[in-house]
Short mmCIF file of N, CA, C and O in Angstrom, two decimals:
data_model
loop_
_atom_site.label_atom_id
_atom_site.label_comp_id
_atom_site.label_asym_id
_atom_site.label_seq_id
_atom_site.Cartn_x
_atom_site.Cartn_y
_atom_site.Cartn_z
N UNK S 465 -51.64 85.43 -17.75
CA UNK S 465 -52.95 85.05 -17.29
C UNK S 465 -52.83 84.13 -16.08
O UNK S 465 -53.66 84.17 -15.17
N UNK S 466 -51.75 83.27 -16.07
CA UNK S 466 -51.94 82.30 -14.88
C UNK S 466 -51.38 83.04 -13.58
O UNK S 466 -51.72 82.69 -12.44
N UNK S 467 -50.36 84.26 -13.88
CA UNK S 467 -50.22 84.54 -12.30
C UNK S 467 -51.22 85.67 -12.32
O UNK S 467 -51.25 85.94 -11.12
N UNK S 468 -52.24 86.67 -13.01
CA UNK S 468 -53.77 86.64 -12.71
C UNK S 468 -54.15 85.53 -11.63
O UNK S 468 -54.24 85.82 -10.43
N UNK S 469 -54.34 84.37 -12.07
CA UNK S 469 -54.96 83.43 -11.34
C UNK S 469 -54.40 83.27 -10.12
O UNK S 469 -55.02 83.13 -9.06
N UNK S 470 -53.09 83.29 -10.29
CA UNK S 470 -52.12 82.83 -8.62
C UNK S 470 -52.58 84.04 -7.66
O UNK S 470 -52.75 83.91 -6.45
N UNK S 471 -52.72 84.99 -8.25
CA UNK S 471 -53.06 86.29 -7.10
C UNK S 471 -54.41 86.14 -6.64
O UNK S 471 -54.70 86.47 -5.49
N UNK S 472 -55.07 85.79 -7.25
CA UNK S 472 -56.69 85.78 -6.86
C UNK S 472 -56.55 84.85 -5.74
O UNK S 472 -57.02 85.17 -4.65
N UNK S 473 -56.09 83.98 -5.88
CA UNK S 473 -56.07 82.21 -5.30
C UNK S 473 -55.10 82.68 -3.94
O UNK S 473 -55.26 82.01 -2.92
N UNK S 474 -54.26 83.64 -3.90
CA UNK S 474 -53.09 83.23 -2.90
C UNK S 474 -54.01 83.39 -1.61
O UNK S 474 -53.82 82.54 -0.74
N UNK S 475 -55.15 84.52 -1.31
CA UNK S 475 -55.51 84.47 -0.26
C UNK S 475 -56.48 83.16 -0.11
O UNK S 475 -56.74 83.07 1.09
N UNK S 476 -57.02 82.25 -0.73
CA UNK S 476 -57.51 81.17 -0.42
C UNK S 476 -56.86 80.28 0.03
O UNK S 476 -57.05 79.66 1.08
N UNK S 477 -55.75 80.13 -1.00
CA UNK S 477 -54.76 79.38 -0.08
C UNK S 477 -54.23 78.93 1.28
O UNK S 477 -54.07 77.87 1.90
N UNK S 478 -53.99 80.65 1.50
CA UNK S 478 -52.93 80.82 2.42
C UNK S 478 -54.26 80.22 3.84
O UNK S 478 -54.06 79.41 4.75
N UNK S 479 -55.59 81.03 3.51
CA UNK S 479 -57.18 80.35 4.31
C UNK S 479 -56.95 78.85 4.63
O UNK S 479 -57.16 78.23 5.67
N UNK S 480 -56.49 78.49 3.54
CA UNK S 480 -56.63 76.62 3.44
C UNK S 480 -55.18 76.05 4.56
O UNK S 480 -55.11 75.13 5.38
N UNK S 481 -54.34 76.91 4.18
CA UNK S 481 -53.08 75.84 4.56
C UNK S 481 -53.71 76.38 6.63
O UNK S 481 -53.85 75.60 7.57
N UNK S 482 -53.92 77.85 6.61
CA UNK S 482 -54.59 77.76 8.46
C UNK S 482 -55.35 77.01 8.54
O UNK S 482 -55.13 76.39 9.58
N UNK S 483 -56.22 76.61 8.02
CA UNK S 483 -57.24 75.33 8.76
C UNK S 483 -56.96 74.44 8.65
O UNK S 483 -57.38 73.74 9.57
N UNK S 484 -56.14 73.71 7.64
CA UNK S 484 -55.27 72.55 7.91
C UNK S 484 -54.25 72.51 9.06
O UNK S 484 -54.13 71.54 9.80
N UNK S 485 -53.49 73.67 9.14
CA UNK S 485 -52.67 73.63 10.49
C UNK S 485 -53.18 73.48 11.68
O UNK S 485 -52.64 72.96 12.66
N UNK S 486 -54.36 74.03 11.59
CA UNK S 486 -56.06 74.12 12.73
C UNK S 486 -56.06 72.45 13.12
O UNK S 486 -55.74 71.77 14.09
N UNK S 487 -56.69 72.21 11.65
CA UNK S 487 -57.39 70.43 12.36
C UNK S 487 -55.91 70.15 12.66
O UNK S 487 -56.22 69.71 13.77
N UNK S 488 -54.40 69.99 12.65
CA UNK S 488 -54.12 68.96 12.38
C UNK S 488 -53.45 69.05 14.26
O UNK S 488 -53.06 68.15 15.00
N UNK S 489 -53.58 70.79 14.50
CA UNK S 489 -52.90 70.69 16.01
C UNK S 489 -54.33 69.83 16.55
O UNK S 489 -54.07 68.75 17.09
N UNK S 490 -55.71 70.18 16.46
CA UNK S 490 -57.28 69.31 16.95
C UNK S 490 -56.90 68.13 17.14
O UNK S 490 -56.81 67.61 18.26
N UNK S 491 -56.64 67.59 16.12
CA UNK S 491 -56.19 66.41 16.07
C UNK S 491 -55.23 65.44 16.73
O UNK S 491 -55.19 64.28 17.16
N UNK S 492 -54.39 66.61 16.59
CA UNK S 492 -52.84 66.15 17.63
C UNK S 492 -53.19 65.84 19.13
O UNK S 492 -52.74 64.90 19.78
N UNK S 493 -54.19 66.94 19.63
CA UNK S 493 -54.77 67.10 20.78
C UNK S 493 -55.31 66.26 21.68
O UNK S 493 -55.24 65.97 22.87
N UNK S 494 -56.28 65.79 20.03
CA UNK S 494 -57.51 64.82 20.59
C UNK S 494 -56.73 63.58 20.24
O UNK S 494 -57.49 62.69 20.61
N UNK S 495 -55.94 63.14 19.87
CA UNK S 495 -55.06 61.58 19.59
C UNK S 495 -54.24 61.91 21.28
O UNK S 495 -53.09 61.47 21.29
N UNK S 496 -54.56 62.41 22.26
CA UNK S 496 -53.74 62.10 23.56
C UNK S 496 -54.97 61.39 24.17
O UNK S 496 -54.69 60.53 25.00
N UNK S 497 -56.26 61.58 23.92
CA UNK S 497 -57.38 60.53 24.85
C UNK S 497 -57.89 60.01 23.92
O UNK S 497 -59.08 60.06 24.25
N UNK S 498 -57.85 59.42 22.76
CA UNK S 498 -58.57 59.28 21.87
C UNK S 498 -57.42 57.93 21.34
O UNK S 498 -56.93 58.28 20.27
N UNK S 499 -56.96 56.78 21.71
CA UNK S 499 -56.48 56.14 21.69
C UNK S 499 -56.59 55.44 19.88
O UNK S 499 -55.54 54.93 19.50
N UNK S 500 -57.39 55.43 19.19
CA UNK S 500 -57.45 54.98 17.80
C UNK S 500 -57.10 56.21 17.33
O UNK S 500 -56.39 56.06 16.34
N UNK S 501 -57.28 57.42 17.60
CA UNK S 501 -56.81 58.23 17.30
C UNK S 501 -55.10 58.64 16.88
O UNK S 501 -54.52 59.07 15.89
N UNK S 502 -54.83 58.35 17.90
CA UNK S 502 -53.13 58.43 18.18
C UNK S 502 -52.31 57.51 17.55
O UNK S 502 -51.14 57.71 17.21
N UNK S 503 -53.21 56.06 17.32
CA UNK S 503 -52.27 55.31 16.36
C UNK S 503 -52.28 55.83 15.11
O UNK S 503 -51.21 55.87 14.49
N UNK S 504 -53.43 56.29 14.53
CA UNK S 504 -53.55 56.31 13.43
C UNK S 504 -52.45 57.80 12.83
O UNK S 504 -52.03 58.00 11.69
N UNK S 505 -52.23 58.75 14.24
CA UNK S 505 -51.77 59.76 13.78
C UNK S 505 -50.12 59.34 13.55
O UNK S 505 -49.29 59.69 12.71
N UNK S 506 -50.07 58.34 14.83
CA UNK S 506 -48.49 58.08 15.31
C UNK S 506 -48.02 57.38 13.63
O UNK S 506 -47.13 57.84 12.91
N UNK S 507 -48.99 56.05 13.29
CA UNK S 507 -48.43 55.10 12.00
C UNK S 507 -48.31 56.45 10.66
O UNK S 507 -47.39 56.54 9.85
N UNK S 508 -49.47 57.34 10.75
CA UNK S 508 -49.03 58.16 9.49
C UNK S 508 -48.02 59.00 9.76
O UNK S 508 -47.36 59.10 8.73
N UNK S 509 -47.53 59.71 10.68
CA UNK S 509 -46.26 60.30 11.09
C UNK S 509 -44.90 59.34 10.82
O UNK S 509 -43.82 59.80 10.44
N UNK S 510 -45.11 58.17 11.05
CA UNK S 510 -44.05 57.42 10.43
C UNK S 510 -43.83 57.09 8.84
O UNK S 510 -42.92 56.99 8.01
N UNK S 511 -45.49 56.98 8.97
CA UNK S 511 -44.86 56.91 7.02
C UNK S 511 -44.41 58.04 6.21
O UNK S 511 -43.99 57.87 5.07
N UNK S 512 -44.51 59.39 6.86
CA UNK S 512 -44.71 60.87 6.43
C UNK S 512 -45.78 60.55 5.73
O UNK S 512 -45.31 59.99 4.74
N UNK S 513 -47.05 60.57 5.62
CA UNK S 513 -47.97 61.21 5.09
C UNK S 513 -49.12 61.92 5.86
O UNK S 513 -50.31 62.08 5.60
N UNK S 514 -48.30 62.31 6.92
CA UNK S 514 -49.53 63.09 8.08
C UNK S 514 -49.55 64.62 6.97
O UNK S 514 -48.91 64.93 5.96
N UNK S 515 -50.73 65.33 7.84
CA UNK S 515 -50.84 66.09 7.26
C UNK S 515 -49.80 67.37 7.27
O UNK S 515 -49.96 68.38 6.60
N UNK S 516 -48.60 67.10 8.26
CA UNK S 516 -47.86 68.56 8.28
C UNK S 516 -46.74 68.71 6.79
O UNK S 516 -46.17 69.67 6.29
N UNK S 517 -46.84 66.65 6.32
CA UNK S 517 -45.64 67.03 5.35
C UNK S 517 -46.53 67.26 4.28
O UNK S 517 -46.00 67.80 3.31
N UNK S 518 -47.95 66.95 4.15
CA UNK S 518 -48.20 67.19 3.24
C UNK S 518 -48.39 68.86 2.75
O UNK S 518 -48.52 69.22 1.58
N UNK S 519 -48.36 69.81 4.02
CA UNK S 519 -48.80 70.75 3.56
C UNK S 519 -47.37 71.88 3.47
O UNK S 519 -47.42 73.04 3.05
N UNK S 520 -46.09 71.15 4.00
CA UNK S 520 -44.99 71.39 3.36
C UNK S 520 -44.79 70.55 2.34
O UNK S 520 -43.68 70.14 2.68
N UNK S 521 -44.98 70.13 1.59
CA UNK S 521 -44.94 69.36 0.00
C UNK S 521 -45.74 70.72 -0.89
O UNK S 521 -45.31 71.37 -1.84
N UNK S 522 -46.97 70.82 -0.19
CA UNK S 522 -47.41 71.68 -1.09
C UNK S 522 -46.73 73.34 -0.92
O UNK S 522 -46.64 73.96 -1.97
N UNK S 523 -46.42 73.82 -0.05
CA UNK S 523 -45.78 74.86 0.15
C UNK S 523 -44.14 75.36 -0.94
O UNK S 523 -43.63 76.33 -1.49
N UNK S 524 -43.87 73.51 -0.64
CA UNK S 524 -42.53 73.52 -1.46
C UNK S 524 -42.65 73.51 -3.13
O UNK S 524 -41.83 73.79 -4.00
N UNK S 525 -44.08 73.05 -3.21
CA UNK S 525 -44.11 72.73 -4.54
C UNK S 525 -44.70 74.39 -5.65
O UNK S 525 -44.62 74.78 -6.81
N UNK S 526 -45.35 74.93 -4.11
CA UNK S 526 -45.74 76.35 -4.62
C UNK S 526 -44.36 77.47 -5.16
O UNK S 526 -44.41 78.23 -6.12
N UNK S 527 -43.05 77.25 -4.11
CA UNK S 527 -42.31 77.94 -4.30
C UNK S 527 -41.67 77.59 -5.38
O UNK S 527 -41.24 78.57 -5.99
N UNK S 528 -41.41 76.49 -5.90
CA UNK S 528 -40.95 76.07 -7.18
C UNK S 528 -41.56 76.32 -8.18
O UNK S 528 -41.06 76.14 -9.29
N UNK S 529 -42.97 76.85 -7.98
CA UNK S 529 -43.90 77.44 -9.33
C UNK S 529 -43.41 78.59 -9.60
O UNK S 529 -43.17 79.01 -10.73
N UNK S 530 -43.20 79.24 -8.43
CA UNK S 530 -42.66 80.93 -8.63
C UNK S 530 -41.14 81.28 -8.83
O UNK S 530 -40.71 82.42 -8.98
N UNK S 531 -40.40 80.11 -8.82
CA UNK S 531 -39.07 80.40 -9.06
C UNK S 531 -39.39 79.88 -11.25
O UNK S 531 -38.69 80.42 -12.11
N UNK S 532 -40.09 79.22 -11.48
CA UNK S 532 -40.13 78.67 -12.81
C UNK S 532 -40.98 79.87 -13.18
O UNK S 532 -40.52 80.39 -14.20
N UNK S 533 -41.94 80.44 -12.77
CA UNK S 533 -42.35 81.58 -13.64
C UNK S 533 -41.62 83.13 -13.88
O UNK S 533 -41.95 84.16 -14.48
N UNK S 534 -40.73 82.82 -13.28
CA UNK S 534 -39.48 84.07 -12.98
C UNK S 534 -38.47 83.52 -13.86
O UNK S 534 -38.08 84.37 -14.67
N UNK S 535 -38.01 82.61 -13.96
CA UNK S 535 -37.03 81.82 -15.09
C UNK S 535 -37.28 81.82 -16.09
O UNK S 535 -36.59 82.51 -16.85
N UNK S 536 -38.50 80.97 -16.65
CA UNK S 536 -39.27 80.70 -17.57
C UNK S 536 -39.08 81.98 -18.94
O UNK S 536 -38.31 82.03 -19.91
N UNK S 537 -40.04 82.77 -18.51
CA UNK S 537 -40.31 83.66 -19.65
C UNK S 537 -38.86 84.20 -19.84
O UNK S 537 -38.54 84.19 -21.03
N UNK S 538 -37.94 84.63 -19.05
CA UNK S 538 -36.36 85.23 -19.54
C UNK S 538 -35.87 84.18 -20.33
O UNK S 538 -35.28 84.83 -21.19
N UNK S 539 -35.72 83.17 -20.59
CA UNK S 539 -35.45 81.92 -21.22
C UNK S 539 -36.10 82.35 -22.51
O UNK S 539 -35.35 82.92 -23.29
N UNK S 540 -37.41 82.18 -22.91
CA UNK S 540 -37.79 82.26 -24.19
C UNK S 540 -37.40 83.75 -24.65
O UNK S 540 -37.34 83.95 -25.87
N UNK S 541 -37.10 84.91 -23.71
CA UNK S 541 -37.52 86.05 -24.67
C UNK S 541 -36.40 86.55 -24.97
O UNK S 541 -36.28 87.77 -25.12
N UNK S 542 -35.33 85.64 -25.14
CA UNK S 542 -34.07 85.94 -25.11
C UNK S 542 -33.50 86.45 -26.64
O UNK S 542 -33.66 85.62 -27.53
N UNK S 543 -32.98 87.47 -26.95
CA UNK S 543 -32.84 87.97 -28.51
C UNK S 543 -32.63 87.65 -29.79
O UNK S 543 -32.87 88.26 -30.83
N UNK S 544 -31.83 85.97 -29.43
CA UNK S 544 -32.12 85.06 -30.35
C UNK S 544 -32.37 84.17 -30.10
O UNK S 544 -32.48 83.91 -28.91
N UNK S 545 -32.66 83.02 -31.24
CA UNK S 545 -33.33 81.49 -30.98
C UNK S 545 -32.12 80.83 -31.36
O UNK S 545 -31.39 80.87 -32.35
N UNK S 546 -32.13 80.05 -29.98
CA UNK S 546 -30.81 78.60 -30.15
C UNK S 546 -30.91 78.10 -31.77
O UNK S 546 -30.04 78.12 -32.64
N UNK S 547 -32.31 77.67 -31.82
CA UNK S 547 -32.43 76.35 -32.63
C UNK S 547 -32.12 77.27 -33.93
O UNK S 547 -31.02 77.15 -34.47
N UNK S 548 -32.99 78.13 -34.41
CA UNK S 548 -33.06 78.64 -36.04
C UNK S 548 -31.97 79.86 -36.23
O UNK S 548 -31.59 80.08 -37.39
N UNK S 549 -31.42 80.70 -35.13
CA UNK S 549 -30.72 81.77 -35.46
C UNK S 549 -31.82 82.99 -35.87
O UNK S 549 -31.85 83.70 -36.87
N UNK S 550 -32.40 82.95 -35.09
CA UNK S 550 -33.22 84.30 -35.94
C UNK S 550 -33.51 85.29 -34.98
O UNK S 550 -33.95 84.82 -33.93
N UNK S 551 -33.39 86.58 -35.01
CA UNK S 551 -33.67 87.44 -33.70
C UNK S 551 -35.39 87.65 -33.65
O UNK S 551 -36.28 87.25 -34.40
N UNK S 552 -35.37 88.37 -32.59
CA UNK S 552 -36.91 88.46 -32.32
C UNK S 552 -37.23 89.59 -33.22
O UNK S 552 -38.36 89.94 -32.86
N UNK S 553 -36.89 90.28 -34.12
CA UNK S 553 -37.24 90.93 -35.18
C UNK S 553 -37.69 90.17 -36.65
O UNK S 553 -38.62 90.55 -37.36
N UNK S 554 -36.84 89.04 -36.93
CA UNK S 554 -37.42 88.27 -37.53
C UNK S 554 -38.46 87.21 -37.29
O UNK S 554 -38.90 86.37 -38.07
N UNK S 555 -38.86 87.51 -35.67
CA UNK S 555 -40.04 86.37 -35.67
C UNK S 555 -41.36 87.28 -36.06
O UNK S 555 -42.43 86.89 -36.52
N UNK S 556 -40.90 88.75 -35.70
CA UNK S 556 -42.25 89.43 -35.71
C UNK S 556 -42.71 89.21 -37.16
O UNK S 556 -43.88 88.87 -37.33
N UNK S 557 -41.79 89.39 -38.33
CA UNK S 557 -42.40 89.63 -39.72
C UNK S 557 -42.45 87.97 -40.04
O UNK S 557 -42.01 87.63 -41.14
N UNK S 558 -42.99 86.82 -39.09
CA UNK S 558 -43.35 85.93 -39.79
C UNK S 558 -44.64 86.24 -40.10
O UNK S 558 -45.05 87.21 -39.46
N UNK S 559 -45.60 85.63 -41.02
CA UNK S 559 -46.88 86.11 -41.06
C UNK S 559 -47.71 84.36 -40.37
O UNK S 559 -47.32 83.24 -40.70
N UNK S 560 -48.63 84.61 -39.60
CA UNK S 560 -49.01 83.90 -38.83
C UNK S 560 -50.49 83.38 -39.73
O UNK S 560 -51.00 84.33 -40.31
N UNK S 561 -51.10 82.27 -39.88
CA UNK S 561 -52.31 82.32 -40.57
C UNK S 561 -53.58 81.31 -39.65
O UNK S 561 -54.73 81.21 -40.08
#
């Protein structure tokens, strides 16, 4: 169900991260005559929290979703269980209530 959701979402996304790249060249632009402008871009560029790392933070943090949902499920569906010893034939005939 959740990568349902990731597919619906990727083209919004991908919408979001261009208009962020949009304002942030605007921005870049307008901080060359725009003198409060430019500090404010120059001091957050030093601290990294301008907007380019943030939207590689989120880029990076996306690809790490998709490497864990590719891992993930091979991990659990593996033929037996570490902890109890039981194959996935014996989980089916547990009775669930």
């Amino acid at each position: 169900m959740q990568h349902m959701g990731d597919l619906e979402s990727a083209k919004s996304s991908e919408q979001y991260t261009e208009k962020m790249q949009k304002r942030n060249q605007a921005a870049t632009s307008l901080g060359y005559f725009l003198p409060n402008l430019h500090t404010q871009l120059v001091t957050s560029h030093l601290a990294k929290t301008d907007m380019s790392n943030h939207l590689q933070y989120a880029s990076s943090s996306g690809n790490s979703m998709k490497k864990t949902s590719v891992l993930l499920p091979s991990y659990f569906l593996r033929k037996k269980c570490r902890i109890c010893r039981l194959d996935t034939a014996s989980y089916r005939s547990i009775q669930l209530y």
